[in-house]
C-alpha positions as MATLAB code, in Angstrom:
seq = 'MYILSAGLALFACACILSILLAAQAHRRIRAASLGAAPVGTPYLQYLEDKRQLNAYGYAQLLRRGRSGFGSFSMSFATMSVFGCAALYFGPVYELAGPWAYGLGLPLVALFAVIVGAAVAELASSMPTAGACYHWSRVAGGRSWGRGALLLRTLSDISMLALLNGAAAMLIDMAAARWIGYAAGGWSVLLWTVGLLVGQAAAAAFGRPGGDRLLGGVSWLQVGLVVAVVAGLLLLFEPGLQPAAYLFSAGAHGSGDYGWLQLGAAIVLLQRFFVGADNAAAGSEESSGPSVQVPWGIYLSTVYGFILAYVLCVFVTLSITGPVAGAGGGGLFLALISDIWGSLSPYASTVLYVSVIVCLWTSGLGVLTASSRQWFAYHRDGRNSWSRWLQHIDSRRQTPQRLILLLAAVAGGAAAALWLWQPWAAAGQSRLVYLSAASTIGFNLSLLIPLALRYRLTAPAPERGAPCWQLGSLSRPLRLTAILWLLTTALGAAMLLSPTASGHLALTLLALLLLWSLTRLLSGRWRVAAPPGRAELLAQERGYRQL';
ca = [
     -18.240  -27.284   12.639;
     -20.089  -24.766   10.453;
     -17.595  -21.997   11.254;
     -14.695  -24.334   10.450;
     -16.257  -25.183    7.085;
     -16.927  -21.505    6.337;
     -13.314  -20.557    7.088;
     -11.898  -23.264    4.856;
     -14.393  -22.349    2.119;
     -13.391  -18.681    2.270;
      -9.707  -19.549    1.988;
     -10.433  -21.852   -0.969;
     -12.585  -19.204   -2.651;
      -9.863  -16.579   -2.306;
      -7.287  -18.941   -3.844;
      -9.568  -20.106   -6.674;
     -10.677  -16.558   -7.495;
      -7.043  -15.429   -7.603;
      -6.198  -18.137  -10.119;
      -9.288  -17.526  -12.268;
      -8.731  -13.765  -12.494;
      -5.037  -14.232  -13.269;
      -5.889  -16.742  -16.020;
      -8.488  -14.402  -17.510;
      -6.051  -11.476  -17.571;
      -3.296  -13.647  -19.054;
      -5.568  -14.856  -21.858;
      -6.522  -11.307  -22.829;
      -2.903  -10.139  -22.724;
      -1.867  -12.973  -25.027;
      -4.740  -12.232  -27.401;
      -3.787   -8.531  -27.517;
      -0.119   -9.402  -28.024;
      -0.735  -11.438  -31.171;
      -0.931   -8.364  -33.368;
       1.751   -6.380  -31.581;
       5.199   -5.875  -33.017;
       7.801   -7.717  -30.936;
      10.106   -5.599  -28.812;
      13.552   -7.147  -29.095;
      15.833   -5.093  -26.846;
      15.543   -3.012  -23.660;
      16.232    0.114  -25.695;
      13.368   -0.605  -28.118;
      11.110   -1.324  -25.144;
      12.160    1.997  -23.660;
      11.287    3.784  -26.922;
       7.850    2.141  -26.965;
       7.193    3.070  -23.328;
       8.352    6.624  -23.974;
       6.105    6.869  -27.035;
       3.087    5.830  -24.980;
       3.909    8.411  -22.303;
       4.447   11.146  -24.904;
       1.023   10.319  -26.347;
      -0.473   11.610  -23.063;
       1.432   14.876  -23.521;
       4.164   14.187  -20.954;
       7.926   14.124  -21.315;
       9.999   11.193  -20.041;
      11.736   12.643  -16.976;
      11.832    9.801  -14.433;
      14.380    7.047  -15.057;
      12.763    4.217  -17.038;
      13.749    0.566  -16.716;
      12.152   -0.982  -13.617;
      11.564   -4.711  -14.140;
       8.408   -6.668  -13.433;
       9.852   -7.865  -10.127;
      10.699   -4.254   -9.290;
       7.050   -3.265   -9.765;
       5.974   -6.209   -7.629;
       8.479   -5.291   -4.906;
       7.313   -1.675   -4.805;
       3.852   -2.896   -3.763;
       4.837   -5.982   -1.779;
       7.513   -4.281    0.352;
       5.131   -1.407    1.102;
       2.413   -3.815    2.241;
       5.049   -5.381    4.542;
       3.508   -8.679    5.609;
       6.034   -9.219    8.392;
       5.923   -5.644    9.638;
       2.108   -5.617    9.666;
       2.070   -8.891   11.583;
       4.354   -7.356   14.208;
       2.046   -4.338   14.550;
      -1.405   -5.857   14.275;
      -1.248   -9.492   15.343;
      -1.630   -8.772   19.056;
      -4.313   -6.045   18.855;
      -6.413   -8.024   16.366;
      -6.053  -11.185   18.441;
      -7.259   -9.325   21.533;
     -10.271   -7.965   19.652;
     -11.514  -11.107   17.915;
      -9.321  -13.991   19.024;
      -8.185  -16.773   16.667;
     -11.338  -16.220   14.579;
      -9.654  -13.148   13.061;
      -7.064  -15.302   11.284;
      -9.088  -18.436   10.623;
     -12.111  -16.638    9.182;
     -11.496  -12.865    9.122;
      -8.254  -12.802    7.147;
      -9.541  -15.017    4.269;
     -12.663  -12.815    4.095;
     -10.602   -9.628    3.859;
      -8.257  -11.267    1.334;
     -11.151  -12.349   -0.886;
     -12.255   -8.743   -1.319;
      -8.657   -7.480   -1.451;
      -8.060   -9.699   -4.497;
     -11.144   -8.196   -6.159;
      -9.980   -4.658   -5.359;
      -6.499   -5.515   -6.622;
      -7.887   -6.769   -9.932;
     -10.061   -3.666  -10.380;
      -7.153   -1.333   -9.582;
      -4.838   -3.304  -11.885;
      -7.231   -2.575  -14.768;
      -7.077    1.140  -13.991;
      -3.282    1.040  -13.865;
      -3.153   -0.741  -17.227;
      -5.500    1.705  -18.927;
      -3.428    4.745  -17.906;
       0.195    3.858  -17.041;
       1.352    7.205  -15.646;
       2.845    8.229  -12.304;
      -0.381    9.986  -11.246;
      -2.107    6.729  -10.203;
      -5.378    7.538   -8.370;
      -5.017   11.253   -9.209;
      -4.802   10.650  -12.965;
      -7.456    7.942  -12.962;
      -9.904   10.274  -11.200;
      -8.985   13.302  -13.295;
      -9.495   11.522  -16.605;
     -12.842   10.063  -15.529;
     -14.291   13.021  -13.607;
     -12.190   16.157  -13.992;
      -9.389   17.920  -12.152;
     -11.410   18.485   -8.954;
     -12.049   14.781   -8.503;
      -8.390   14.096   -9.207;
      -7.323   16.615   -6.576;
      -9.760   15.125   -4.055;
      -8.449   11.596   -4.636;
      -4.847   12.803   -4.270;
      -5.567   14.636   -1.011;
      -7.290   11.579    0.445;
      -4.380    9.395   -0.586;
      -1.959   11.835    1.001;
      -3.942   11.600    4.258;
      -3.395    7.851    4.106;
       0.301    8.206    3.259;
       1.072   10.698    6.052;
      -0.808    8.528    8.559;
       1.145    5.470    7.432;
       4.480    7.278    7.630;
       3.728    8.468   11.159;
       2.559    4.981   12.174;
       5.377    2.975   10.594;
       8.192    5.262   11.701;
       6.685    5.774   15.136;
       6.441    2.022   15.716;
       9.978    1.436   14.423;
      11.255    4.303   16.592;
       9.668    2.724   19.669;
      11.466   -0.558   18.980;
      14.787    1.193   18.339;
      14.379    3.341   21.437;
      13.755    0.362   23.712;
      16.768   -1.501   22.320;
      19.057    1.534   22.414;
      18.008    2.341   25.978;
      19.093   -1.142   27.090;
      22.413   -0.978   25.245;
      23.368    2.633   25.978;
      21.689    3.026   29.335;
      19.403    6.067   28.968;
      15.733    6.345   29.950;
      13.529    5.183   27.071;
      10.552    7.239   25.944;
       9.970   10.971   25.864;
      11.871   12.975   23.287;
      14.059   10.073   22.257;
      11.180    8.364   20.382;
      10.456   11.561   18.460;
      14.141   11.968   17.590;
      14.348    8.389   16.331;
      11.186    8.972   14.269;
      12.686   12.062   12.643;
      15.920   10.173   12.005;
      14.049    7.369   10.253;
      12.202    9.896    8.081;
      15.475   11.570    7.146;
      16.882    8.193    6.123;
      13.814    7.444    4.005;
      14.013   10.845    2.304;
      17.693   10.296    1.509;
      17.047    6.802    0.109;
      14.058    7.984   -1.959;
      15.974   10.969   -3.330;
      18.945    8.787   -4.270;
      17.133    7.341   -7.280;
      15.407    4.300   -8.709;
      18.122    1.635   -9.181;
      19.263    1.695   -5.559;
      15.708    1.927   -4.258;
      14.625   -1.018   -6.411;
      17.425   -3.188   -5.061;
      16.511   -2.266   -1.498;
      12.787   -2.966   -1.970;
      13.542   -6.226   -3.792;
      15.924   -7.370   -1.068;
      13.397   -6.654    1.673;
      10.705   -8.517   -0.304;
      12.894  -11.630   -0.314;
      13.740  -11.000    3.345;
      10.052  -11.106    4.267;
       9.538  -14.357    2.404;
      12.539  -15.842    4.215;
      11.283  -14.621    7.592;
       7.852  -16.171    7.085;
       9.419  -19.480    6.032;
      11.793  -19.391    8.993;
       9.080  -18.642   11.563;
       6.707  -21.305   10.235;
       9.522  -23.862    9.964;
      10.538  -23.119   13.530;
       6.999  -23.657   14.741;
       6.687  -26.971   12.940;
      10.132  -28.094   14.051;
       9.926  -27.172   17.708;
       6.272  -27.057   18.653;
       4.373  -29.320   16.276;
       3.140  -31.662   19.044;
       2.095  -28.673   21.136;
       0.252  -26.707   18.440;
      -3.412  -25.982   19.039;
      -5.969  -28.052   17.071;
      -7.233  -26.536   13.823;
     -10.648  -25.860   15.386;
      -8.971  -23.279   17.638;
      -8.637  -20.964   14.631;
     -12.403  -20.514   14.454;
     -13.117  -19.668   18.098;
     -14.005  -15.997   18.571;
     -13.422  -13.673   21.479;
     -10.240  -12.605   23.223;
      -7.897  -15.618   23.387;
     -10.702  -17.810   21.992;
     -12.880  -17.358   25.057;
     -16.118  -17.202   23.049;
     -17.036  -13.877   24.673;
     -17.194  -11.321   21.867;
     -19.254   -8.515   20.361;
     -19.979   -7.730   16.740;
     -18.249   -4.359   16.997;
     -15.025   -6.087   18.080;
     -15.226   -8.474   15.138;
     -15.869   -5.580   12.752;
     -12.921   -3.636   14.178;
     -10.693   -6.674   13.640;
     -11.807   -6.859    9.988;
     -10.944   -3.191    9.464;
      -7.501   -3.577   11.045;
      -6.795   -6.690    8.977;
      -7.305   -4.661    5.820;
      -4.082   -2.843    6.716;
      -2.212   -5.910    5.404;
      -3.219   -4.797    1.882;
      -2.878   -1.009    2.116;
      -0.235    0.071   -0.384;
      -0.770   -2.742   -2.877;
      -1.368   -0.149   -5.620;
       1.955    1.642   -5.071;
       3.407    0.070   -8.205;
       1.034    2.282  -10.222;
       2.865    5.398   -9.009;
       6.029    3.929  -10.550;
       4.498    3.395  -13.997;
       6.707    6.001  -15.673;
       9.780    4.230  -14.291;
       8.687    0.718  -15.301;
       9.424   -1.221  -18.452;
       6.228   -2.302  -20.218;
       4.003   -0.602  -17.594;
       0.677   -1.548  -19.198;
       1.392   -5.173  -18.293;
       4.125   -5.260  -15.652;
       2.565   -2.728  -13.260;
      -0.887   -4.393  -13.147;
       0.741   -7.757  -12.511;
       2.792   -6.173   -9.733;
      -0.362   -4.808   -8.073;
      -2.340   -8.013   -8.431;
       0.363  -10.533   -7.544;
       1.543   -8.564   -4.515;
      -2.019   -8.792   -3.179;
      -2.276  -12.527   -3.828;
       1.157  -13.477   -2.511;
       0.759  -11.106    0.423;
      -2.460  -12.872    1.394;
      -0.903  -16.327    1.195;
       2.135  -15.363    3.262;
       0.081  -13.429    5.816;
      -2.380  -16.303    6.179;
       0.314  -18.941    6.647;
       2.264  -16.783    9.094;
      -0.695  -15.683   11.224;
      -2.332  -19.109   11.278;
       0.757  -20.937   12.494;
       1.621  -18.256   15.043;
      -1.968  -18.375   16.327;
      -1.838  -22.148   16.681;
       1.339  -21.807   18.756;
      -0.383  -19.672   21.398;
      -0.708  -21.282   24.805;
      -2.311  -19.989   27.958;
       0.760  -18.498   29.675;
       2.124  -16.857   26.506;
      -1.239  -15.397   25.555;
      -1.072  -13.284   28.654;
       1.551  -11.087   26.972;
      -1.165   -9.669   24.726;
      -1.018   -6.217   23.183;
       1.174   -5.049   20.358;
       4.135   -7.098   21.549;
       2.438  -10.485   21.318;
       3.820  -11.368   17.881;
       7.406  -10.510   18.765;
       7.070  -12.292   22.108;
       5.852  -15.476   20.422;
       8.454  -15.691   17.666;
      11.243  -14.670   20.053;
      10.313  -17.552   22.342;
      10.405  -19.912   19.361;
      13.788  -18.911   17.985;
      15.316  -17.801   21.251;
      15.423  -21.424   22.344;
      17.630  -22.204   19.332;
      20.059  -19.310   19.444;
      20.513  -16.259   21.675;
      21.088  -14.152   18.539;
      17.890  -15.246   16.774;
      15.663  -12.917   18.791;
      17.912   -9.972   17.933;
      17.813  -10.841   14.229;
      14.013  -11.000   14.257;
      13.793   -7.745   16.215;
      16.025   -5.943   13.723;
      14.159   -7.516   10.790;
      10.854   -6.068   12.003;
      12.437   -2.602   12.169;
      13.873   -3.001    8.641;
      10.498   -4.119    7.256;
       8.675   -1.172    8.869;
      11.270    1.332    7.637;
      11.233   -0.050    4.085;
       7.442    0.056    4.036;
       7.658    3.749    4.880;
      10.217    4.209    2.103;
       7.761    2.721   -0.400;
       4.995    5.027    0.838;
       7.183    8.131    0.540;
       8.412    7.157   -2.933;
       4.913    6.501   -4.301;
       3.459    9.661   -2.757;
       6.209   11.827   -4.281;
       5.473   10.409   -7.758;
       1.761   11.163   -7.494;
       2.410   14.740   -6.384;
       4.969   15.077   -9.171;
       2.263   14.106  -11.681;
      -0.142   16.594  -10.110;
       2.276   19.536  -10.236;
       3.378   18.554  -13.730;
      -0.192   19.333  -14.817;
       0.012   22.747  -13.123;
       1.105   25.700  -15.213;
       2.145   28.174  -12.486;
       5.671   28.862  -11.262;
       5.105   27.151   -7.884;
       4.098   23.881   -9.535;
       6.980   24.078  -11.983;
       9.450   24.532   -9.122;
       8.039   21.597   -7.128;
       7.868   19.171  -10.050;
      11.526   19.745  -10.914;
      13.414   16.518  -11.610;
      17.087   16.290  -10.739;
      18.849   15.414  -14.002;
      21.423   13.192  -12.258;
      19.218   11.165   -9.896;
      16.021   11.667  -11.935;
      13.804   11.897   -8.862;
      11.455   14.675   -7.597;
      13.771   15.510   -4.711;
      11.962   18.686   -3.666;
       8.661   16.880   -3.305;
      10.319   14.035   -1.409;
      11.806   16.467    1.106;
       8.520   18.357    1.412;
       6.482   15.195    2.061;
       9.046   13.943    4.576;
       8.868   17.311    6.363;
       5.059   17.149    6.476;
       5.200   13.607    7.866;
       7.747   14.716   10.461;
       5.534   17.637   11.451;
       2.551   15.312   11.791;
       4.571   12.911   13.967;
       5.757   15.806   16.155;
       2.194   17.150   16.514;
       0.949   13.720   17.540;
       3.770   13.376   20.051;
       3.078   16.817   21.552;
      -0.599   15.970   21.807;
       0.133   12.639   23.450;
       3.463   10.757   23.476;
       3.388    7.395   21.733;
       4.041    5.346   24.866;
       1.280    7.172   26.763;
      -1.176    6.770   23.877;
      -0.598    3.013   23.814;
      -2.701    0.964   21.434;
      -5.106    3.828   20.704;
      -2.468    5.577   18.556;
      -2.154    2.433   16.436;
      -5.928    2.230   15.995;
      -6.383    5.912   15.144;
      -3.582    6.084   12.584;
      -4.648    2.762   11.063;
      -8.229    4.003   10.738;
      -7.110    7.281    9.152;
      -4.859    5.498    6.653;
      -7.631    3.040    5.760;
     -10.185    5.816    5.206;
      -7.834    7.789    2.973;
      -6.680    4.717    1.053;
     -10.185    3.362    0.470;
     -11.738    6.650   -0.629;
      -8.808    7.521   -2.910;
      -9.451    4.279   -4.807;
     -13.232    4.430   -4.514;
     -13.395    7.751   -6.403;
     -11.780    6.556   -9.676;
     -13.497    3.161   -9.502;
     -16.914    4.800   -9.055;
     -16.271    7.368  -11.789;
     -15.082    4.689  -14.191;
     -17.993    2.392  -13.335;
     -20.482    4.808  -14.865;
     -18.419    5.024  -18.041;
     -17.823    2.412  -20.689;
     -14.259    1.145  -20.562;
     -12.063    2.775  -23.235;
     -10.768    0.510  -25.955;
      -7.105   -0.398  -25.481;
      -4.581    0.890  -27.961;
      -4.453   -1.277  -31.071;
      -1.871   -4.013  -30.796;
      -0.869   -3.037  -27.245;
      -1.120   -5.701  -24.530;
      -3.504   -4.573  -21.805;
      -4.392   -6.093  -18.409;
      -8.178   -6.512  -18.684;
     -10.843   -8.875  -17.327;
     -13.458   -8.467  -20.052;
     -17.045   -9.124  -18.974;
     -15.952   -9.588  -15.355;
     -14.758   -5.995  -15.079;
     -18.008   -4.260  -14.160;
     -19.270   -6.721  -11.526;
     -15.821   -6.866   -9.941;
     -15.560   -3.089   -9.978;
     -18.977   -2.759   -8.297;
     -17.988   -5.310   -5.645;
     -14.750   -3.408   -5.005;
     -16.653   -0.119   -4.647;
     -19.055   -1.580   -2.087;
     -16.235   -3.188   -0.087;
     -14.118   -0.034   -0.032;
     -17.081    2.077    1.064;
     -18.151   -0.386    3.764;
     -14.688   -0.731    5.283;
     -14.102    3.030    5.094;
     -17.245    3.547    7.157;
     -16.077    0.816    9.518;
     -12.720    2.575    9.897;
     -14.523    5.838   10.681;
     -16.280    4.095   13.548;
     -12.892    3.177   15.035;
     -12.000    6.843   15.424;
     -14.340    7.312   18.370;
     -16.307    5.226   20.869;
     -19.364    7.092   19.599;
     -19.616    5.072   16.420;
     -22.903    6.508   15.194;
     -21.658   10.101   15.533;
     -18.520    9.425   13.526;
     -20.513    7.540   10.923;
     -22.734   10.604   10.463;
     -19.679   12.892   10.292;
     -18.109   10.655    7.651;
     -21.236   10.745    5.490;
     -21.395   14.526    5.891;
     -17.725   14.871    4.923;
     -18.316   12.774    1.809;
     -21.286   14.965    0.864;
     -19.286   18.161    1.393;
     -16.378   16.771   -0.617;
     -18.679   15.936   -3.507;
     -20.377   19.349   -3.382;
     -17.077   21.242   -3.161;
     -15.429   19.430   -6.036;
     -18.512   19.868   -8.227;
     -18.610   23.582   -7.352;
     -14.954   24.116   -8.229;
     -14.919   21.858  -11.280;
     -15.802   24.691  -13.619;
     -13.483   27.277  -12.059;
     -10.122   25.589  -12.574;
      -8.538   26.293  -15.927;
      -6.247   23.588  -17.212;
      -3.744   24.847  -19.744;
      -3.020   22.967  -22.942;
      -0.401   20.204  -22.700;
       3.169   21.202  -23.605;
       4.064   21.255  -27.258;
       6.799   19.363  -29.058;
       9.462   22.012  -28.381;
       8.745   22.052  -24.641;
       8.762   18.245  -24.407;
      12.110   18.092  -26.201;
      13.538   20.744  -23.880;
      12.390   18.808  -20.821;
      13.899   15.553  -22.071;
      17.228   17.095  -23.117;
      18.984   16.091  -19.893;
      17.398   12.643  -19.604;
      19.668    9.611  -19.113;
      17.991    6.923  -21.174;
      19.169    3.622  -19.681;
];
């Protein structure tokens, strides 16, 4: 009874906190907008956004004009509620049982909302494509910015290998049945490389097409969640488990559990929210980025939590004894296929393909955001190598060279993992290791700018410019976000090895070495002056405005 009450209270707290923080931010935006000159047309809005970017010393090179929904979709599609459910529902259920979704998911979401609000403030204060790199560089120097970017790249490469590897496994199994070859082996690696090539081509194509794709997949995920839940209520409502089943811990609700298993489930559940800040990397392509991008980050976290909670709760309640035996990573697909397969023989195929599309699109969002952050980093460099890498194609207005380079690195990482141990042979351990690596990189890349900014007083927003701020709530929320990110990063480090204490010590040592190295190099890197007016005009000469 107490666990049931705690689970319901956590869910209510997450919902109430989401509403309160959104209301606080909206009030401050309206108050800041009272003295601002109205922007009447898209072109005038573009000029205002360009003026703000030029004030930082940067030319407008990426194509501006992404809408508020486009910013939301860039984060929401990358988080991929449906794709994450397909990957993590079974493993998390085996670790912690129904408790993971009745109690664990609301707990993770409560802190994810706090992190989302703190990151939204950072994105509003500096709306550039650098995201965590620029936030860290402004607050602590170039070395801290480089460290945050490298950690984020570790997360991005891990996510690309995980998402494309999982999608390749699904494609390989389906293609083997249809074509008649032996699944596994080199075919999975070839499918993985093919998916990466497709993502690189889509990312290099440019913003308008990518926005439509991400927006369409965002609506697709909403429709899939509604369809799955409606199918459960329509077909299995009398046979659903009682609500108390959601709060029983242990594998399949057996009550036999350990605290390490529950902690591991919490860490894996955080993967539902990795990538929520991707909209910040698209700030220089967004219209009104000081407001639209923070809302995209925050609302994608809130709506992602609601959809993930509804989906996972109803799927958990549909589990019966015989079906639960499927277990593993295929439990989610097995459950929803049984539900819709009884209605139509084509429904299972549609759901199967939809999972692949969601995973692939999530990887596309990761690759797009990572290329923008590296573009911002090399734009600050003054050597010939950086100038060559940060080149923007004047027709597509994307950093195509960086996109191809990052895709090649991700492909090399996937090939190295396959050569070390093929995906099918690695089983669930590959999912856990890549998830832990992506969580560590993601958490620390956000922890650095949040911690650096916490010790500073928040800069005053530009006069008359709307800004996404939380006022007096900022510092306590930022401190809470720092503690949560650090705790879950340490928890993710423990997943990397059965020897949890050894990996915890190695993680602390790595953090100490990172701090010492960046402090040592902070005075040795010379940052040239920002480009002058003539250079900015030359860079913008080939820009297509709208």
